[in-house]
Amino acid sequence: MYVQKGAGENLLRTHVFSATVLPFVIMTKAYRLMAKVASVRTKKVMTKKQSSSLPSLIFSIPPIVHYSLCSVHSSLFTLFSPEMAAALEITPITVLPNGPLVQLPQPEPPSVVAPIASSYNEWIRPVLDAIENLRRLNITKEGVNLPTIVVVGDQSSGKSSVLESLAGISLPRGQGICTRVPLVMRLQNHPLPTPELVLEYNAKTVSTDEEHISDDINSATDELAGTGKGISNARLTLVVKKNGVPDLTMVDLPGITRVAVHGQPEDIYDQIKNIIMEYISPEESIILNVLSATVDFSTCESIRMSQSVDKTGKRTLAVVTKADMAPQGLLEKVTANDVNIGLGYVCVRNRIGDESYEEARMEEARLFETHPLLSKIDASILGVPVLAQKLVKLQAISISKTLPEIVKKINDRLSSCLSELDNLPKTLTSVAEAMSALMHNIGLAKESLRKILLRGEFDEYPDDKQMHCTARLVDMLNQYSNDLQTCTASNPTNTKNFLVEEIKVLEEAKCIGLPNFMPRTAFLSVLHGKVKAISGIPIGFVDKVWDYLENVVTAVMMRHSEHYDLLQKSTRRAGRSLIAKMRENSVKHVMGIVEMEKLTDYTCNPEYTTEYNRLMAQKEAFKQGQDNLWNRVRLQELGEVEIGHLRQYPALETYQAFDLKMRISAYWKIVLRRLIDSTALHLQFSINNLVSNDLEKEIVTDVLGPYGGGIEKLLEESPSVSAKRDKLTSSISVLRESKEVLANIMDQVSSIGV
């Protein structure tokens, strides 16, 4: 390798010889070069005279020299293989073997972009353009995140200066928050000498120039966020096409401030934080955290935010600004890495005053080379050109990693949208189609109701236990039975007045006739009182069942008619009307049963006699207790009862009262069973009629009736379906266009030099 100082004081040239000893690509082997310094840290810069003493081997290699130019302020040069040099169209220069070096043409004016950044342009530019096309298509609204370099920093951290240095243009400056909207900066290396600057916002494209760019950004910001000091999440895009800038796309976010100043909303911090978190949370985002060398990094709010979403720091790169203002301890800060910056640090010097960008880079290079403290920092993390190099490479790596996943997400989302669109009902164009759709939807709803209400199948609602209707109806029936069995009328808790009520009833039922006959009126009187006491339970039960059935029927009908606004209204109206009628019929039915039980003491069930005989078998124990003057006696069904108070009554009356009690107890079980069985049978019969016959008639009658609007109304698509169809159509269009955009550049992704 031969490094020679060029004719210009601020220019150096690098020569890479083509030889078999360099069969592989040598990239990013950087050395710091200064115009007035005669050596590189690890290589001696040889003069032309010194070169003549080199071994002949140097001049025996093939006579092709590939070279690239590097300005002093870029601080870097790169070695390339012949193949890479050819791909980058680096000019070959012929050298005579063992002869003097041919005078090279004067280089182009210095560029702020490092050659390593330029080496990616051929591959990365089409990919970046594709990503920007996806961003313009708003693909993120479809749940697809794009690889993005997000610039964050506390207010006054020097964020704007860093971006200015990368872009080579002036951005708005001033007190308070300068960036009030997300600013998407698209930097493109441009071969023409005249830069092209364009602002894109609110579907507008505004051309500008370097002199007016700052004012135009302020005007666009005022239009997006208002003329005050508030912020907005509306995006502003700045396209910078300029010779020498790195091919980068970055999103600059408002600087973080904790205290609202005059004219700012009180929740300004929360607003800024929400915007920043929205951009840095996706795994696809690279966080460019701008830190001032003058502060303790651990106290920076931007560090806390980035750490909250990137705990390991694997996608966070830190830029340390104002290195010239606080050089003391900077080396320790960036090497200790107390705040866990996974992608490392880059230290830069901010442009000062009226310095040109070229002058600023030269001063930056001189500062880091000559400063007693800053010169100790590794050159690979110093300077804006190094930052540009790192960002371009990180961007390329991020894109190469995420693009296949983006393609997969777009394909999956497209398939999902197409499936959803296919599942939407077709647009009805005739009365015949409307009637067919009506009957089809009613048929689907009836089948669903048969499955969940009659057959006990719940495959349509596997996780919704409330729709497992047969099981829920059995639960309600069991509760109904338990309520009847445990109520006071069925299970009296007052055992102190045992047989007192029966004795009183017998006393009032006396008539002229033979003794020892049980008066039927006495039995009916006790029975009437007990039935009346429980009459509210059956009515409450059927009300509860029909409340449940109304919810179930409405839910099923709504699900099957969700795409037809008129049908939903008619279905809801018809369902409620039908349920109200059936509820009324059920209430009448159970009230009739209750009245029949009050009036009639009859059963052909042999269990009555069996139970009566079993209970009467205790009569001897009861008599024995009375004869022995016991105060208590234990009886089946009743437990331990008081009998001492019965001595005041004649023995015949107490025996008759005991007989009446046992008859009522045996018969009461029959009454309760009849109430439960008949109610269950009635409800099952009613549900079957509801599903099989009544519901369809009720809905059709409502649709065709005066409140239904006629079958023609079904031809009108509901607003919700229309909106969903439009949204899906729009999403499909965006996704298809995005798919085409990516299809055109996917083959180039594998070629990115990372």
PDB file of N, CA and C in Angstrom, residues 163-171 210:
ATOM      1  N   LEU A 163     -28.293  16.415  13.074  1.00  0.00           N
ATOM      2  CA  LEU A 163     -29.037  16.213  11.832  1.00  0.00           C
ATOM      3  C   LEU A 163     -28.569  17.185  10.755  1.00  0.00           C
ATOM      4  N   GLU A 164     -28.259  18.410  11.148  1.00  0.00           N
ATOM      5  CA  GLU A 164     -27.735  19.381  10.182  1.00  0.00           C
ATOM      6  C   GLU A 164     -26.416  18.900   9.593  1.00  0.00           C
ATOM      7  N   SER A 165     -25.572  18.345  10.424  1.00  0.00           N
ATOM      8  CA  SER A 165     -24.275  17.871   9.949  1.00  0.00           C
ATOM      9  C   SER A 165     -24.432  16.710   8.977  1.00  0.00           C
ATOM     10  N   LEU A 166     -25.375  15.834   9.247  1.00  0.00           N
ATOM     11  CA  LEU A 166     -25.603  14.705   8.347  1.00  0.00           C
ATOM     12  C   LEU A 166     -26.221  15.153   7.033  1.00  0.00           C
ATOM     13  N   ALA A 167     -27.143  16.121   7.118  1.00  0.00           N
ATOM     14  CA  ALA A 167     -27.872  16.542   5.922  1.00  0.00           C
ATOM     15  C   ALA A 167     -27.188  17.680   5.187  1.00  0.00           C
ATOM     16  N   GLY A 168     -26.321  18.427   5.875  1.00  0.00           N
ATOM     17  CA  GLY A 168     -25.674  19.556   5.248  1.00  0.00           C
ATOM     18  C   GLY A 168     -26.599  20.721   4.988  1.00  0.00           C
ATOM     19  N   ILE A 169     -27.651  20.859   5.785  1.00  0.00           N
ATOM     20  CA  ILE A 169     -28.595  21.972   5.646  1.00  0.00           C
ATOM     21  C   ILE A 169     -28.910  22.517   7.030  1.00  0.00           C
ATOM     22  N   SER A 170     -29.500  23.704   7.053  1.00  0.00           N
ATOM     23  CA  SER A 170     -29.872  24.326   8.324  1.00  0.00           C
ATOM     24  C   SER A 170     -31.307  23.984   8.681  1.00  0.00           C
ATOM     25  N   LEU A 171     -31.513  23.612   9.938  1.00  0.00           N
ATOM     26  CA  LEU A 171     -32.844  23.304  10.454  1.00  0.00           C
ATOM     27  C   LEU A 171     -33.274  24.405  11.414  1.00  0.00           C
ATOM     28  N   GLU A 210     -31.838  25.683   0.148  1.00  0.00           N
ATOM     29  CA  GLU A 210     -31.088  25.740   1.404  1.00  0.00           C
ATOM     30  C   GLU A 210     -31.296  27.056   2.144  1.00  0.00           C
TER      31      GLU A 210
END
